[in-house]
Short mmCIF file of C-alpha atoms and ligand atoms in Angstrom, two decimals:
data_model
loop_
_atom_site.label_atom_id
_atom_site.label_comp_id
_atom_site.label_asym_id
_atom_site.label_seq_id
_atom_site.Cartn_x
_atom_site.Cartn_y
_atom_site.Cartn_z
CA MET B 1 45.81 126.56 65.04
CA LYS B 2 44.93 122.89 65.22
CA ILE B 3 46.21 120.92 68.31
CA ALA B 4 45.95 117.13 68.48
CA VAL B 5 45.91 115.60 72.15
CA LEU B 6 47.05 112.05 72.22
CA SER B 7 48.01 109.30 74.68
CA GLY B 8 49.20 105.72 74.24
CA LYS B 9 46.36 104.26 76.21
CA GLY B 10 43.02 105.40 77.37
CA GLY B 11 42.81 106.71 80.82
CA ALA B 12 45.74 108.87 81.01
CA GLY B 13 44.04 112.11 80.93
CA LYS B 14 43.69 112.90 77.35
CA THR B 15 40.16 113.81 77.35
CA LEU B 16 40.72 115.94 80.45
CA VAL B 17 43.28 118.03 78.77
CA ALA B 18 41.47 118.19 75.30
CA VAL B 19 38.17 119.27 76.89
CA ASN B 20 39.53 121.83 79.25
CA LEU B 21 42.03 123.40 76.71
CA ALA B 22 39.06 123.81 74.30
CA SER B 23 36.99 125.35 77.06
CA VAL B 24 39.57 128.20 78.04
CA ALA B 25 39.65 129.59 74.45
CA LYS B 26 37.50 132.47 73.63
CA LYS B 27 36.14 130.34 70.64
CA SER B 28 37.07 126.90 69.68
CA THR B 29 36.11 123.68 68.00
CA TYR B 30 36.44 120.40 69.86
CA ILE B 31 36.73 117.41 67.63
CA ASP B 32 36.34 113.97 69.32
CA CYS B 33 38.29 111.49 67.06
CA ASP B 34 38.16 108.67 69.70
CA ILE B 35 35.28 107.37 67.48
CA GLU B 36 35.36 103.93 69.29
CA GLU B 37 34.53 105.40 72.58
CA PRO B 38 33.92 109.15 72.24
CA ASN B 39 33.33 110.83 75.48
CA GLY B 40 33.96 114.42 75.14
CA HIS B 41 30.35 115.06 74.40
CA LEU B 42 29.56 113.71 77.83
CA PHE B 43 31.44 116.64 79.29
CA PHE B 44 30.20 119.19 76.87
CA LYS B 45 26.51 118.28 76.74
CA PRO B 46 26.24 120.00 73.38
CA GLN B 47 23.01 121.64 72.38
CA ALA B 48 21.26 121.88 68.95
CA VAL B 49 22.96 118.82 67.82
CA ARG B 50 22.87 117.93 64.02
CA GLU B 51 23.62 114.45 62.92
CA GLU B 52 25.18 113.27 59.67
CA GLU B 53 25.81 109.77 58.49
CA VAL B 54 29.21 108.57 57.34
CA ALA B 55 29.20 105.94 54.71
CA VAL B 56 31.66 104.20 52.40
CA LEU B 57 31.20 102.79 48.91
CA ILE B 58 31.33 98.99 48.50
CA PRO B 59 30.60 96.98 45.44
CA GLN B 60 27.22 95.49 44.65
CA VAL B 61 27.00 92.51 42.40
CA ASN B 62 24.36 92.23 39.64
CA HIS B 63 24.33 88.34 39.56
CA ASP B 64 22.64 88.37 36.11
CA LEU B 65 25.69 90.10 34.61
CA CYS B 66 28.27 88.33 36.57
CA ASP B 67 29.81 85.36 34.68
CA GLY B 68 32.13 84.32 37.37
CA CYS B 69 35.43 85.17 35.60
CA ARG B 70 36.78 86.23 39.05
CA ARG B 71 38.91 89.13 37.72
CA CYS B 72 37.53 91.30 40.50
CA ILE B 73 38.76 88.74 43.07
CA ASP B 74 42.26 88.45 41.61
CA PHE B 75 42.36 92.31 41.83
CA CYS B 76 41.25 92.80 45.29
CA ARG B 77 44.23 93.04 47.50
CA TYR B 78 42.21 93.08 50.62
CA ASN B 79 40.48 89.78 49.61
CA ALA B 80 37.08 91.34 50.29
CA LEU B 81 35.50 89.18 47.47
CA ALA B 82 34.81 85.56 46.96
CA TYR B 83 33.12 83.34 44.69
CA ILE B 84 30.99 80.62 46.54
CA LYS B 85 28.26 78.43 45.00
CA GLU B 86 28.37 80.24 41.52
CA ARG B 87 27.81 83.69 43.36
CA LEU B 88 30.23 86.59 43.96
CA ILE B 89 30.07 87.74 47.45
CA VAL B 90 31.26 90.90 49.02
CA LEU B 91 32.89 90.93 52.58
CA ALA B 92 31.89 94.37 53.41
CA GLU B 93 34.11 94.75 56.45
CA LEU B 94 37.15 93.98 54.40
CA CYS B 95 36.31 96.32 51.63
CA HIS B 96 38.54 99.53 51.54
CA SER B 97 36.48 101.22 48.93
CA CYS B 98 39.11 101.43 46.34
CA GLY B 99 36.61 100.98 43.51
CA GLY B 100 39.16 98.79 41.60
CA CYS B 101 36.94 95.72 41.15
CA ASN B 102 34.36 97.88 39.45
CA LEU B 103 36.94 99.00 37.04
CA VAL B 104 38.14 95.60 36.11
CA CYS B 105 34.92 93.75 35.79
CA PRO B 106 34.42 93.15 32.01
CA GLN B 107 30.80 92.49 32.34
CA ASN B 108 29.84 95.79 34.11
CA ALA B 109 28.44 93.60 36.87
CA LEU B 110 29.45 95.84 39.71
CA ALA B 111 27.97 98.96 40.86
CA GLU B 112 28.72 100.96 44.12
CA ILE B 113 26.51 101.28 47.00
CA GLU B 114 26.85 103.21 50.22
CA ARG B 115 27.28 101.36 53.48
CA PRO B 116 27.03 103.24 56.61
CA ILE B 117 29.83 102.82 59.08
CA GLY B 118 28.92 105.57 61.62
CA LYS B 119 27.94 109.05 62.15
CA ILE B 120 29.11 112.42 63.20
CA GLN B 121 27.28 114.87 65.66
CA THR B 122 27.93 118.54 65.69
CA GLY B 123 26.57 120.81 68.57
CA ILE B 124 27.28 123.80 70.62
CA SER B 125 28.46 124.07 74.07
CA ASP B 126 29.15 127.95 74.14
CA PRO B 127 31.74 129.06 73.17
CA VAL B 128 32.74 125.55 72.03
CA THR B 129 31.57 123.89 68.79
CA VAL B 130 31.63 120.23 69.52
CA LYS B 131 32.09 117.49 66.71
CA THR B 132 32.02 113.92 67.73
CA GLY B 133 32.45 110.84 65.44
CA PHE B 134 30.88 107.52 66.16
CA LEU B 135 32.03 104.35 64.63
CA ASN B 136 29.33 101.56 64.29
CA ILE B 137 30.21 98.60 66.50
CA GLY B 138 32.02 95.79 64.78
CA GLU B 139 33.46 98.11 61.95
CA ALA B 140 37.21 97.65 61.39
CA SER B 141 38.29 101.03 60.38
CA GLY B 142 37.22 104.44 61.37
CA VAL B 143 39.45 106.23 59.02
CA PRO B 144 36.81 107.43 56.87
CA ILE B 145 34.91 109.01 59.80
CA ILE B 146 38.05 110.71 61.11
CA LYS B 147 38.82 112.13 57.36
CA GLN B 148 35.21 113.54 57.29
CA LEU B 149 35.53 115.15 60.84
CA LEU B 150 38.77 117.01 59.84
CA ALA B 151 37.43 117.82 56.44
CA GLY B 152 36.81 121.53 55.77
CA LEU B 153 38.19 122.89 58.95
CA GLU B 154 39.00 126.63 59.25
CA THR B 155 42.46 127.39 59.52
CA THR B 156 42.94 130.96 60.47
CA ALA B 157 45.63 131.72 62.91
CA ASP B 158 43.42 132.67 65.84
CA SER B 159 40.99 129.89 65.48
CA LEU B 160 41.48 127.19 67.96
CA THR B 161 40.67 123.49 67.07
CA ILE B 162 41.37 120.80 69.61
CA ILE B 163 41.52 117.25 68.15
CA ASP B 164 41.01 114.50 70.57
CA SER B 165 42.81 111.58 69.10
CA PRO B 166 42.11 108.01 69.64
CA PRO B 167 44.35 106.15 72.07
CA GLY B 168 47.16 104.12 70.85
CA SER B 169 49.22 104.46 67.61
CA ALA B 170 47.20 102.79 64.84
CA CYS B 171 46.08 104.24 61.43
CA ASN B 172 43.12 106.02 63.10
CA VAL B 173 45.53 107.95 65.29
CA MET B 174 47.78 108.72 62.23
CA GLU B 175 44.73 110.16 60.38
CA SER B 176 43.86 112.42 63.29
CA VAL B 177 47.41 113.92 63.71
CA LYS B 178 48.04 114.38 59.88
CA GLU B 179 46.49 117.84 59.82
CA ALA B 180 47.61 119.04 63.32
CA ASP B 181 50.07 122.02 63.74
CA TYR B 182 51.02 120.72 67.10
CA CYS B 183 50.68 117.59 69.29
CA ILE B 184 50.20 117.42 72.81
CA LEU B 185 51.11 113.94 74.46
CA VAL B 186 49.53 113.16 77.61
CA ALA B 187 51.26 110.77 79.99
CA GLU B 188 51.10 109.27 83.54
CA PRO B 189 54.19 109.47 85.71
CA THR B 190 54.65 105.69 85.98
CA ILE B 191 56.56 102.95 84.21
CA PHE B 192 53.44 101.91 82.18
CA GLY B 193 52.87 105.60 81.37
CA VAL B 194 56.35 105.82 79.93
CA HIS B 195 55.73 102.79 77.74
CA ASN B 196 52.54 104.32 76.46
CA LEU B 197 54.22 107.88 76.10
CA ASN B 198 56.88 106.09 73.89
CA LEU B 199 54.23 104.68 71.37
CA VAL B 200 52.92 108.22 70.67
CA TYR B 201 56.34 109.67 70.87
CA GLU B 202 57.60 107.55 67.89
CA LEU B 203 54.33 108.41 65.96
CA VAL B 204 54.83 112.32 66.19
CA LYS B 205 58.45 111.79 65.31
CA LEU B 206 57.35 109.90 62.19
CA PHE B 207 54.93 112.56 61.13
CA ASN B 208 57.64 115.19 61.97
CA LYS B 209 55.27 117.19 64.17
CA PRO B 210 56.14 119.69 66.82
CA PHE B 211 55.12 118.26 70.24
CA GLY B 212 55.34 118.51 73.91
CA VAL B 213 54.27 116.42 76.87
CA VAL B 214 51.60 117.07 79.59
CA ILE B 215 52.19 114.86 82.53
CA ASN B 216 49.09 114.21 84.45
CA LYS B 217 48.48 112.84 88.10
CA CYS B 218 52.00 114.15 89.24
CA LEU B 219 52.97 113.12 92.75
CA GLU B 220 56.11 114.45 94.74
CA THR B 221 57.74 111.06 94.24
CA GLU B 222 60.03 109.85 91.46
CA ASN B 223 58.61 110.39 88.06
CA PRO B 224 59.72 107.95 85.26
CA ALA B 225 57.80 110.14 82.65
CA GLU B 226 59.64 113.30 83.60
CA LYS B 227 62.89 111.32 83.44
CA PHE B 228 62.00 109.92 79.93
CA CYS B 229 61.39 113.42 78.72
CA VAL B 230 64.64 114.79 79.98
CA GLU B 231 66.56 111.98 78.56
CA ASN B 232 64.95 112.39 75.08
CA ASN B 233 65.10 116.00 75.26
CA ILE B 234 61.25 116.43 75.09
CA ASN B 235 59.58 119.66 76.11
CA ILE B 236 57.33 119.37 79.21
CA LEU B 237 54.49 121.72 78.69
CA ALA B 238 52.68 121.10 82.10
CA ARG B 239 52.64 119.06 85.04
CA ILE B 240 49.25 118.53 86.39
CA PRO B 241 49.33 117.51 90.01
CA PHE B 242 47.45 114.58 91.49
CA ASP B 243 44.40 116.52 92.67
CA ARG B 244 41.20 114.87 94.30
CA GLU B 245 39.01 117.72 93.39
CA LEU B 246 40.12 117.64 89.68
CA GLY B 247 39.74 114.00 89.58
CA LEU B 248 36.19 113.97 90.99
CA LEU B 249 35.22 116.82 88.70
CA ASN B 250 36.49 114.82 85.74
CA SER B 251 34.93 111.57 86.74
CA ASN B 252 31.70 113.46 87.17
CA ALA B 253 32.03 114.48 83.49
CA GLU B 254 32.42 118.31 84.60
CA ILE B 255 34.56 120.64 82.72
CA ALA B 256 36.98 121.63 85.53
CA VAL B 257 37.81 125.09 84.05
CA ARG B 258 34.22 126.10 84.00
CA LYS B 259 33.81 125.21 87.78
CA LYS B 260 37.00 126.76 89.22
CA GLU B 261 38.98 129.77 88.46
CA GLU B 262 42.34 128.20 89.62
CA TYR B 263 41.79 125.41 86.96
CA ARG B 264 40.94 128.02 84.24
CA GLU B 265 44.26 129.90 85.08
CA LYS B 266 46.14 126.62 84.71
CA PHE B 267 44.77 125.43 81.46
CA SER B 268 44.95 129.03 80.05
CA ALA B 269 48.59 128.95 80.83
CA LEU B 270 49.04 125.74 79.11
CA LEU B 271 47.18 127.05 76.12
CA ASN B 272 49.41 130.09 75.96
CA THR B 273 52.61 128.00 76.17
CA VAL B 274 51.29 125.80 73.14
CA ALA B 275 50.32 128.98 71.20
CA LYS B 276 53.86 130.33 71.80
CA GLU B 277 55.28 126.99 70.66
CA VAL B 278 53.24 127.05 67.54
CA ARG B 279 54.14 130.56 66.73
CA HIS B 280 57.69 129.74 67.18
CA GLU B 281 57.52 126.79 64.84
CA ALA B 282 55.79 128.87 62.33
CA ALA B 283 58.47 131.44 62.46
CA ALA B 284 61.32 128.87 62.44
CA TYR B 285 59.75 127.17 59.50
CA SER B 286 59.42 130.52 57.47
CA GLN B 287 63.10 131.23 58.05
CA ARG B 288 64.29 127.75 56.76
CA MET O 1 34.26 62.39 50.54
CA LYS O 2 36.98 65.06 50.25
CA ILE O 3 38.48 66.75 53.25
CA ALA O 4 41.04 69.65 53.47
CA ILE O 5 43.79 70.15 56.15
CA PRO O 6 46.12 72.96 56.34
CA VAL O 7 49.60 71.68 56.59
CA GLU O 8 53.31 73.15 56.64
CA ASN O 9 54.87 70.34 54.40
CA LYS O 10 53.69 68.22 51.38
CA THR O 11 53.46 64.89 53.30
CA LEU O 12 50.84 63.12 55.37
CA GLU O 13 53.13 63.01 58.11
CA ALA O 14 53.25 66.78 58.26
CA ASN O 15 51.76 68.34 61.37
CA VAL O 16 48.68 70.23 61.04
CA SER O 17 49.20 73.99 60.38
CA THR O 18 48.07 76.21 63.38
CA VAL O 19 47.34 78.97 60.93
CA PHE O 20 44.61 78.31 58.47
CA GLY O 21 45.01 81.61 56.47
CA ARG O 22 48.80 81.35 56.40
CA ALA O 23 49.35 77.63 56.20
CA ASN O 24 51.98 76.64 53.33
CA TYR O 25 49.70 73.98 51.62
CA PHE O 26 46.33 72.46 51.89
CA LEU O 27 46.09 68.79 51.91
CA ILE O 28 43.11 67.65 49.88
CA TYR O 29 42.23 64.02 50.87
CA ASP O 30 39.82 61.91 49.29
CA THR O 31 38.67 59.31 51.83
CA GLU O 32 37.10 56.91 49.33
CA ARG O 33 40.11 56.74 46.88
CA GLU O 34 42.70 57.28 49.69
CA GLU O 35 44.27 59.88 47.54
CA SER O 36 46.17 62.99 48.61
CA VAL O 37 46.78 66.14 46.67
CA PHE O 38 48.91 69.23 47.99
CA VAL O 39 47.77 72.77 46.90
CA ASP O 40 49.47 75.92 47.47
CA ASN O 41 48.06 78.32 49.70
CA LEU O 42 48.22 81.55 47.52
CA ALA O 43 46.82 83.58 50.53
CA GLN O 44 49.97 83.10 52.57
CA SER O 45 51.58 86.29 51.30
CA SER O 46 48.33 88.41 51.36
CA ALA O 47 48.53 91.73 53.18
CA GLY O 48 45.05 91.25 54.79
CA GLY O 49 42.18 88.92 54.42
CA ALA O 50 44.24 85.78 54.06
CA GLY O 51 41.60 83.68 55.61
CA ILE O 52 39.12 84.73 52.89
CA LYS O 53 41.67 83.78 49.99
CA ALA O 54 42.50 80.58 51.72
CA ALA O 55 38.87 79.73 52.17
CA GLN O 56 38.29 80.46 48.53
CA THR O 57 41.06 78.03 47.71
CA VAL O 58 39.48 75.32 49.80
CA VAL O 59 36.00 75.99 48.44
CA ASP O 60 37.22 75.57 44.97
CA GLN O 61 38.66 72.10 45.62
CA LYS O 62 35.06 71.14 46.34
CA VAL O 63 35.74 69.56 49.66
CA ASN O 64 33.09 68.46 52.18
CA ALA O 65 35.07 69.11 55.30
CA LEU O 66 37.89 71.12 56.69
CA LEU O 67 39.99 70.06 59.64
CA THR O 68 41.62 72.84 61.27
CA PRO O 69 42.76 73.76 64.90
CA ARG O 70 41.42 77.34 64.60
CA LEU O 71 39.68 79.65 62.10
CA GLY O 72 38.97 83.28 61.55
CA GLU O 73 35.37 84.44 61.51
CA ASN O 74 35.27 85.73 57.77
CA ALA O 75 36.73 82.37 56.51
CA ALA O 76 34.22 80.49 58.68
CA ASP O 77 31.41 82.49 57.03
CA ILE O 78 32.64 81.62 53.50
CA LEU O 79 33.10 77.85 54.37
CA GLU O 80 29.78 77.66 55.78
CA ALA O 81 28.11 79.58 52.79
CA ALA O 82 29.74 76.81 50.71
CA GLY O 83 28.39 74.08 52.80
CA ILE O 84 31.70 72.88 54.21
CA LYS O 85 31.73 71.29 57.55
CA ILE O 86 34.53 72.56 59.90
CA TYR O 87 36.03 70.07 62.49
CA GLN O 88 38.51 70.88 65.18
CA ALA O 89 41.70 69.18 64.27
CA ILE O 90 43.92 67.62 66.80
CA ASN O 91 47.63 69.02 67.30
CA ALA O 92 49.10 65.86 65.31
CA SER O 93 50.09 64.84 61.83
CA ALA O 94 47.71 65.01 58.89
CA ARG O 95 47.48 61.39 58.82
CA LYS O 96 46.52 61.06 62.51
CA ASN O 97 43.81 63.73 61.88
CA ILE O 98 42.44 61.89 58.85
CA ASP O 99 42.18 58.68 61.04
CA ALA O 100 40.58 60.46 63.84
CA PHE O 101 38.13 61.99 61.48
CA GLY O 102 37.47 58.62 59.88
CA ASP O 103 36.78 57.17 63.48
CA GLY O 104 34.34 60.00 64.15
CA LYS O 105 36.61 61.42 66.97
CA LEU O 106 36.77 64.95 65.78
CA SER O 107 34.02 67.46 66.87
CA LEU O 108 32.71 70.36 65.00
CA LEU O 109 34.81 73.59 65.56
CA ASP O 110 32.58 75.68 67.70
CA GLU O 111 34.83 78.64 68.56
CA VAL O 112 35.65 81.07 65.75
CA HIS O 113 38.28 83.75 65.95
CA ALA O 114 37.71 87.40 65.23
CA GLY O 115 40.22 88.23 62.54
CA PHE O 116 43.08 90.64 62.87
CA HIS O 117 42.19 93.65 61.04
CA GLU O 118 45.06 94.79 58.89
CA HIS O 119 44.46 98.26 57.69
CA GLY O 120 47.71 99.93 58.56
CA ASP O 121 48.23 101.06 54.87
CA ASN O 122 45.28 103.38 54.91
S1 LIG A 1 36.34 98.18 46.36
FE1 LIG A 1 38.54 97.59 46.29
S2 LIG A 1 38.74 96.79 48.24
FE2 LIG A 1 36.48 96.91 47.95
S3 LIG A 1 35.88 94.78 47.08
FE3 LIG A 1 36.50 96.12 45.24
S4 LIG A 1 38.51 95.76 44.89
FE4 LIG A 1 38.33 95.05 46.90
S1 LIG A 2 34.96 90.63 37.38
FE1 LIG A 2 32.61 91.01 37.07
S2 LIG A 2 32.00 89.36 35.98
FE2 LIG A 2 34.00 88.78 36.68
S3 LIG A 2 33.48 87.64 38.57
FE3 LIG A 2 33.87 89.81 39.09
S4 LIG A 2 31.85 90.72 39.04
FE4 LIG A 2 31.67 88.74 38.10
#
């Protein structure tokens, strides 16, 4: 079972939910796809960390062979190539690694070389396997890192994978939810919270994913996020009350369910609710 | 010397375009001969990296300077690699900019904007 945890903006409680959900399972994998600012590992403090580099292929020019015909430039729809002062130049950050320029070059002047864009760390915080993606600063797209993070995941019914998605609704986020069986949208009970919730709500609808909402920092007062969910017929999985102790644990990068039984019970209940939803979806699907 | 100015219409009275990569045309003005040529900006409809393609067009015209109100990082790199000086255009017609440039009233563009990365189709 693969569950993606999303929010329209950072700070809504996405990492809180993802980290604690992963921690209540008997065994789980937590994957931090928030590659520009991964922070789940700060909570888990994983041990025995292995690191692998993530690279993309970009063209490299052999200037002796290149005759300046510019066919590669005309081909590249991302405009990642230019011909300046009798030399072909590659704008590495714009290249999408399609390999097309290489194919169209009549002089065989292009070869592919690896360009590192980030890394993946894998470690253990028993019983959670923690995988974290890091995108190098200044890189435009982290999609290749997210692809590699999610490649070759186990998909047995009783294995749990929690995917901590990047905030927002850009292509990084889409990549992170593609493989998920279920999406949890984390929202704050404010007008801004509703705006951000709507962003990810549109996204999961687009991908036709089953989903539910967790409302974080709930007070007794009026709750626009709750109203939004009722109006749109969205399932509210849990309401996490505004709680100083929980807030403090979280801001100290502690995993609440490892500190207090009460929180363990609450997050276990949430995980059970989600598991039921997923089974229900699977059953409904097989009957279609 | 030859200068390039992004413009919306094919006249010297046209206002300078505020978007280099997505301008309709580039005015290529020869200051010695006082001749102007307008070239289409083929980058206009590009999905991404319009600034690069526009910069390539300007470079291919073998100009010495570009007058523009603003410019993306990547385009600036290309123009610099080609040895083209970049000046800050004023919000006025192309002709006024040419005059201001001739009088030495335009300063070099010192602020370069990080590009909008478009990779939504991944
Ligand atoms: S690999 Fe594709 S995107 Fe990259 S420079 Fe070549 S044609 Fe452009
Ligand atoms: S297609 Fe090949 S030969 Fe032509 S400009 Fe590109 S690299 Fe050079």
